[in-house]
PDB file of C-alpha atoms in Angstrom:
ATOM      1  CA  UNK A1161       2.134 152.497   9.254  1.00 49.00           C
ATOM      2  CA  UNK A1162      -0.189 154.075   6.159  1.00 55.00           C
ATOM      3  CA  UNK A1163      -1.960 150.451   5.563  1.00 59.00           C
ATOM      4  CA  UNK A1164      -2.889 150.609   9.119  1.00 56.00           C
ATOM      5  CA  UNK A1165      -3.705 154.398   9.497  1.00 52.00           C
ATOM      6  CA  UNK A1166      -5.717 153.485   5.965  1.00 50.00           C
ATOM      7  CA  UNK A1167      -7.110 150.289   7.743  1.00 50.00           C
ATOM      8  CA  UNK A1168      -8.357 151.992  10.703  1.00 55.00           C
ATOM      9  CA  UNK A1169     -10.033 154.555   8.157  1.00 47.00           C
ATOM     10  CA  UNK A1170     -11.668 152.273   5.892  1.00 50.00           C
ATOM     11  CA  UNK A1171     -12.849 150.173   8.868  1.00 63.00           C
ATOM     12  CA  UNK A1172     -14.385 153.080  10.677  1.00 60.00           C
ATOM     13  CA  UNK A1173     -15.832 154.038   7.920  1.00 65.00           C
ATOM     14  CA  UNK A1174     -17.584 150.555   7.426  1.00 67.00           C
ATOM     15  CA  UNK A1175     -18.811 150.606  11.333  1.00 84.00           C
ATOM     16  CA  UNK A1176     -20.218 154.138  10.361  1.00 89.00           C
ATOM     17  CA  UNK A1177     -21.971 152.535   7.239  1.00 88.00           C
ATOM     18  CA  UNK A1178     -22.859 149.856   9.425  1.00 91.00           C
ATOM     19  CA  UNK A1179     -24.939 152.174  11.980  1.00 94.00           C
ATOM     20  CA  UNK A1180     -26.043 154.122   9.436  1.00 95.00           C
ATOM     21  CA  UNK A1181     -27.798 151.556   7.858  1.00 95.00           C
ATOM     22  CA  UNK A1182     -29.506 150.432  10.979  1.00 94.00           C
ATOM     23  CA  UNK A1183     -30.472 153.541  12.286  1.00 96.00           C
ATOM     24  CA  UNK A1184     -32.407 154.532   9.011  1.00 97.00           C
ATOM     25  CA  UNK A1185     -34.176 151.656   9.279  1.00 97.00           C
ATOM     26  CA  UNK A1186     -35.407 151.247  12.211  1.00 96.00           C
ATOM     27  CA  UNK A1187     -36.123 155.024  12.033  1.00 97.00           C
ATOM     28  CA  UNK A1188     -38.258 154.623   9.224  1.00 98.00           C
ATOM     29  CA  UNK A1189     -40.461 151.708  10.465  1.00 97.00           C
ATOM     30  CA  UNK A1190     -41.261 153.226  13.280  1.00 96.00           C
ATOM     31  CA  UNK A1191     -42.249 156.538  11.332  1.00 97.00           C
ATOM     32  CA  UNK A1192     -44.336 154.136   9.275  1.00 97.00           C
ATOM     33  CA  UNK A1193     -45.807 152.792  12.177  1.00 96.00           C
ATOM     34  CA  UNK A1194     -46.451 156.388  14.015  1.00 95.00           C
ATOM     35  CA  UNK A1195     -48.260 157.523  10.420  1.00 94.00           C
ATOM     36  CA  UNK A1196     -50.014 154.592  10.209  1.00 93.00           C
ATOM     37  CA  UNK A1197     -51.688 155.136  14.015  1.00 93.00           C
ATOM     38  CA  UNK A1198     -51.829 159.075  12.787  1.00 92.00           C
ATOM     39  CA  UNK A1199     -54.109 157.905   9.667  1.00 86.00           C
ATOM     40  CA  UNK A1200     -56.057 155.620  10.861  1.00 81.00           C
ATOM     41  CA  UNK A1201     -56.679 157.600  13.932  1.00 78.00           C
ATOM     42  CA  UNK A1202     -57.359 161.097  12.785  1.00 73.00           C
ATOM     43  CA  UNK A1203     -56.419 160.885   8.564  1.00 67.00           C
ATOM     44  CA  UNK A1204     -54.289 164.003   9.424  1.00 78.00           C
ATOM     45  CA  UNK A1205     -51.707 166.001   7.337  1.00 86.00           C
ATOM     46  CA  UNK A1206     -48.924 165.457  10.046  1.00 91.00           C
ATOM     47  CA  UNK A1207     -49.423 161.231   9.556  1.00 94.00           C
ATOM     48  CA  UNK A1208     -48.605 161.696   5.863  1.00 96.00           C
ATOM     49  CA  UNK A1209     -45.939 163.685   6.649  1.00 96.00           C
ATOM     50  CA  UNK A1210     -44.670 161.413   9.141  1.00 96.00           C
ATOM     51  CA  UNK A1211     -45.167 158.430   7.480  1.00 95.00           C
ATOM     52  CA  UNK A1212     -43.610 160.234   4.146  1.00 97.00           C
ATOM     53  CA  UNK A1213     -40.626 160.839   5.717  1.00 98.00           C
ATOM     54  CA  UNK A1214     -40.388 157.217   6.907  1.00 98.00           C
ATOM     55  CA  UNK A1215     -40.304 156.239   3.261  1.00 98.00           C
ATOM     56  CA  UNK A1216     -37.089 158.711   2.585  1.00 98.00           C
ATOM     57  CA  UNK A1217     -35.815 156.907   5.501  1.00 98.00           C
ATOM     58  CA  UNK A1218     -36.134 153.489   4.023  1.00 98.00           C
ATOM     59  CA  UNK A1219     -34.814 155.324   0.755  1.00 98.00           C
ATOM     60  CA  UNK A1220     -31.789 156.363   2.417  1.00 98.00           C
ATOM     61  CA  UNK A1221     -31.486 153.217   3.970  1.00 97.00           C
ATOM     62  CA  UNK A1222     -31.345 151.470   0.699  1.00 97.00           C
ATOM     63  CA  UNK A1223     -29.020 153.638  -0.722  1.00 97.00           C
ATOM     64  CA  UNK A1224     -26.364 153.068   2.242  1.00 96.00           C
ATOM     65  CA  UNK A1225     -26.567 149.461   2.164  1.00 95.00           C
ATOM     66  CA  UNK A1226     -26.192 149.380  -1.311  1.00 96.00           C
ATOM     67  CA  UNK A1227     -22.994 152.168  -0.897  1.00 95.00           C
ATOM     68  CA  UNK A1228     -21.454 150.505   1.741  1.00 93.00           C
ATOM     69  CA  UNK A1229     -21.892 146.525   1.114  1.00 92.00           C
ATOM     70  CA  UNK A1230     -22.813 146.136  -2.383  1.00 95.00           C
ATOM     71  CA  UNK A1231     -20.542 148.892  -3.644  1.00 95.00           C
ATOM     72  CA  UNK A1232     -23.895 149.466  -5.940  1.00 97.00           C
ATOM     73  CA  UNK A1233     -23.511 146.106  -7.307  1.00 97.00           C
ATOM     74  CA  UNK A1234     -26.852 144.808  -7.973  1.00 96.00           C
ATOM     75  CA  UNK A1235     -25.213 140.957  -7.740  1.00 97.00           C
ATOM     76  CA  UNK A1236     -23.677 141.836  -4.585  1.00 96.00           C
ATOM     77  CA  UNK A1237     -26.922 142.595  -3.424  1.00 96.00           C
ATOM     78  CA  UNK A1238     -28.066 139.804  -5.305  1.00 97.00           C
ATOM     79  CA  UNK A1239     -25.327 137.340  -3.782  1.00 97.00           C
ATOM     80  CA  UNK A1240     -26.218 138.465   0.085  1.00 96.00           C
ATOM     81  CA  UNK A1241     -29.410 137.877  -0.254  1.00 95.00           C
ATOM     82  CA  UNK A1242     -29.141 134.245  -1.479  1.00 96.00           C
ATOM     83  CA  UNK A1243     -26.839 133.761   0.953  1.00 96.00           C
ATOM     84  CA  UNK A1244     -28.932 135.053   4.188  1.00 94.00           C
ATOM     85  CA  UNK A1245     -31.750 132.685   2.932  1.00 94.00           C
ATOM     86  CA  UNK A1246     -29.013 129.963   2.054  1.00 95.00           C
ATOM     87  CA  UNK A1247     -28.416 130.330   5.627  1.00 95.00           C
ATOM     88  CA  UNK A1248     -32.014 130.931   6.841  1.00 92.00           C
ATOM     89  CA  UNK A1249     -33.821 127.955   5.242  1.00 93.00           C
ATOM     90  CA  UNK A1250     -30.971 126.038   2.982  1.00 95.00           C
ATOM     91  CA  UNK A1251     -31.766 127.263  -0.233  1.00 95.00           C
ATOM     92  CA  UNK A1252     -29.581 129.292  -2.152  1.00 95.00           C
ATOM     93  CA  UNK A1253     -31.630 131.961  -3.713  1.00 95.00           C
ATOM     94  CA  UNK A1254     -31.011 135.449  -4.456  1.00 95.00           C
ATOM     95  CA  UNK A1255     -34.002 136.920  -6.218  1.00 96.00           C
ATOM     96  CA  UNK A1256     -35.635 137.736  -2.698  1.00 95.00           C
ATOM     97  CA  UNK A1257     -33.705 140.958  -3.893  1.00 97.00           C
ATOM     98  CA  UNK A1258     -36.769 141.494  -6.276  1.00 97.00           C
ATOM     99  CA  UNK A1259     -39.596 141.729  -3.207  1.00 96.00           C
ATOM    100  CA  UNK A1260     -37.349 144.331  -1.638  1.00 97.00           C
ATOM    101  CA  UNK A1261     -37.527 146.414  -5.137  1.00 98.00           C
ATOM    102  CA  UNK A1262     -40.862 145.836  -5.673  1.00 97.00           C
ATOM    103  CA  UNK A1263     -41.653 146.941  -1.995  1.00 98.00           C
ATOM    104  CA  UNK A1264     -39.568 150.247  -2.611  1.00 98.00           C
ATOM    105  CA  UNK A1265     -41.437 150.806  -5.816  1.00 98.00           C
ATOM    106  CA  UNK A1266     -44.807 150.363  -3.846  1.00 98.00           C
ATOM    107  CA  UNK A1267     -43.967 152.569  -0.815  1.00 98.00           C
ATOM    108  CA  UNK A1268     -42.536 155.299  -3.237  1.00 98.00           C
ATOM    109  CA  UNK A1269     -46.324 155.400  -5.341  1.00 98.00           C
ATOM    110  CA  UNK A1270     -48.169 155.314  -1.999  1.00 97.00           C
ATOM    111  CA  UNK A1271     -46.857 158.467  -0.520  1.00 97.00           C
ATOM    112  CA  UNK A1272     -46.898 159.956  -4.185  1.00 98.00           C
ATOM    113  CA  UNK A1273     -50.795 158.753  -4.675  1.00 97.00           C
ATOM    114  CA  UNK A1274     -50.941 159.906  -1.185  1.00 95.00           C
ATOM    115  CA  UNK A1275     -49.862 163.477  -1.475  1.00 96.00           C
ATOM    116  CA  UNK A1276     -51.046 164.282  -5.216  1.00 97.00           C
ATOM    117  CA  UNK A1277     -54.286 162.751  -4.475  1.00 96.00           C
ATOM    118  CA  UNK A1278     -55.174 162.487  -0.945  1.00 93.00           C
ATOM    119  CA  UNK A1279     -59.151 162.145  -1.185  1.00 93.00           C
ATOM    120  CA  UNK A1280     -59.119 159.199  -3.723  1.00 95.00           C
ATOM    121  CA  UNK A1281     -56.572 157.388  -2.068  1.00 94.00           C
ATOM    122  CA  UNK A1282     -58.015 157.448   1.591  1.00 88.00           C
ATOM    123  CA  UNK A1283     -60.919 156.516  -0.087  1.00 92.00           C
ATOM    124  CA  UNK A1284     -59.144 153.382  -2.651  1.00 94.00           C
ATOM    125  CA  UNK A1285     -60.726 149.968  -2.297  1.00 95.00           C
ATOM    126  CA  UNK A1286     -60.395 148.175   1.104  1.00 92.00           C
ATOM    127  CA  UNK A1287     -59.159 145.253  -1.255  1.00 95.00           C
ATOM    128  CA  UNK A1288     -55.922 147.624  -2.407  1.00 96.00           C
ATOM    129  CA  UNK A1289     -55.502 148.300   1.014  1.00 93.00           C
ATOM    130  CA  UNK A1290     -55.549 145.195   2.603  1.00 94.00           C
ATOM    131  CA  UNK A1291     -53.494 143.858  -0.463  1.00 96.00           C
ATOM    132  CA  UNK A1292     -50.654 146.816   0.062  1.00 96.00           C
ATOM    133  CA  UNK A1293     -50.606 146.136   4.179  1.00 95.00           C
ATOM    134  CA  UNK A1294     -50.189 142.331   3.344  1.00 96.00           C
ATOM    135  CA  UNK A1295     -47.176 143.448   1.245  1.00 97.00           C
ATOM    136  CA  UNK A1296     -45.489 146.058   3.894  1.00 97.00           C
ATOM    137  CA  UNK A1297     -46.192 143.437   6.749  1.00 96.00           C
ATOM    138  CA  UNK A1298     -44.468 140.609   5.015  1.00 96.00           C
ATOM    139  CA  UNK A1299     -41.524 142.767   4.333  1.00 97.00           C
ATOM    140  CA  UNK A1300     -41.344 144.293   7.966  1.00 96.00           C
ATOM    141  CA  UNK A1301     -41.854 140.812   9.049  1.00 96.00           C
ATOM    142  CA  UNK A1302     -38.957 139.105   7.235  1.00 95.00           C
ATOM    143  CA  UNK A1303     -36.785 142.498   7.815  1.00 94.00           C
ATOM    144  CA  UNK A1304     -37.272 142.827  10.777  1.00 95.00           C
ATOM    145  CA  UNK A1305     -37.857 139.552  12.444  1.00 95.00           C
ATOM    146  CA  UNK A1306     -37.063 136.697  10.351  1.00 94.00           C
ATOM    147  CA  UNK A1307     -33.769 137.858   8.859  1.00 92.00           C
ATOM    148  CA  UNK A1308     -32.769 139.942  11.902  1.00 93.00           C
ATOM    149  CA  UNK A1309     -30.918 138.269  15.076  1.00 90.00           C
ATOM    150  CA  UNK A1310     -30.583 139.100  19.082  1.00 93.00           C
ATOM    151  CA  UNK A1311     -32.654 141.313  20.727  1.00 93.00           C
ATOM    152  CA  UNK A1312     -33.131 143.534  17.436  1.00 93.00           C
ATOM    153  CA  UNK A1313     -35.811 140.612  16.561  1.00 95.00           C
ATOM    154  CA  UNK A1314     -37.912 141.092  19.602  1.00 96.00           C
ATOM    155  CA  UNK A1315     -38.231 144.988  18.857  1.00 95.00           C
ATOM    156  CA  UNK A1316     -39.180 143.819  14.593  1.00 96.00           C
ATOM    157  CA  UNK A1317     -41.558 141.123  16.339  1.00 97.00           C
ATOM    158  CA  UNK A1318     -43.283 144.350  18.491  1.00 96.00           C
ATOM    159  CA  UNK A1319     -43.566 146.391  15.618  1.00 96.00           C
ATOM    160  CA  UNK A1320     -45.323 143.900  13.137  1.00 96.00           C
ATOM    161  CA  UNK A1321     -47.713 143.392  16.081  1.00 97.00           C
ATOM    162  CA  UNK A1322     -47.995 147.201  16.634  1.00 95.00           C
ATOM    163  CA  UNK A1323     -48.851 147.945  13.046  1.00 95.00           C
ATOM    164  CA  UNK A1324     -50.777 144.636  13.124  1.00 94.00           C
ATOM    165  CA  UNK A1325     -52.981 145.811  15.822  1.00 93.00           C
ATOM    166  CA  UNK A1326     -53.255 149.762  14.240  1.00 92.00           C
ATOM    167  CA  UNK A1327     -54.809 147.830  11.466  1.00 90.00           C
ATOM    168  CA  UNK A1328     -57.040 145.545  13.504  1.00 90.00           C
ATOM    169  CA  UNK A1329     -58.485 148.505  14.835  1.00 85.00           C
ATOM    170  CA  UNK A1330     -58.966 150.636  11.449  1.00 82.00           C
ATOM    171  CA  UNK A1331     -60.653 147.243  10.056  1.00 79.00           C
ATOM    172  CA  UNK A1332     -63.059 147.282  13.225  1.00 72.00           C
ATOM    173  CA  UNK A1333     -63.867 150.660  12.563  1.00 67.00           C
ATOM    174  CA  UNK A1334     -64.996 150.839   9.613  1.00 58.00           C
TER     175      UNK A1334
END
């Protein structure tokens, strides 16, 4: 009767991970997207706050999948990720695990460029920019469309085109 008391325990406690790890996610893409509309539309304070906190989000996010199905294994992380593109398109190969790092890394400096130094970096190089919204759009786009299944796909799908179109407009405007 303990195994199964301990069962039920550890197995709630997954499902919790589980949600947990979805609803920081999705959380923090759409804060990115609702800073992104915030900053192109008005450049305001309450975007960068907004699309700040977005980023802890995703950090938070990170650091619960990593807790609850890596055990902060790096090759566990390593492992699932060959495995989902195994599965995706037949190749086994992990070191998609890299993009997601390097993504952190970048979204990390942006909202630190953004905050110490808000006049040079709303006025960086349209070539950083579109380079940087390439980056976050292939990463929302594989983790949220292409690597996502069900109806969850169809929400990842309207948010690339949401942040897609944000852009389209900011581009235009210029």
């Amino acid at each position: 009767m303990t195994q199964s008391i301990q069962h039920t325990a550890v197995s709630a406690s997954v499902h919790m991970g589980e949600l947990l790890t979805h609803v920081t996610i999705w959380t923090s893409l759409v804060a990115y997207a609702a800073g992104e509309a915030g900053r192109v539309k008005h450049g305001l304070k309450t975007a960068r706050l907004v699309w700040s906190c977005g980023c802890v989000l995703y950090l938070l996010h990170v650091a619960i999948a990593f807790h609850v199905h890596h055990g902060w294994s790096h090759a566990s992380a390593y492992t699932h990720t060959a495995e989902q593109t195994s599965a995706l398109v037949g190749v086994l190969w992990g070191s998609g695990i890299y993009a997601n790092y390097a993504f952190t890394a970048i979204w990390v400096g942006e909202v630190a460029w953004w905050w110490l130094s808000p006049l040079t970096y709303r006025n960086r190089p349209r070539e950083l920019e579109a380079t940087v919204r390439t980056v976050f759009l292939f990463m929302i786009g594989n983790g949220a469309v292409v690597f996502v299944e069900g109806p969850m796909r169809w929400l990842g799908l309207g948010l690339c085109v949401t942040v897609g179109s944000i852009w389209w407009k900011d581009v235009n405007r210029r």
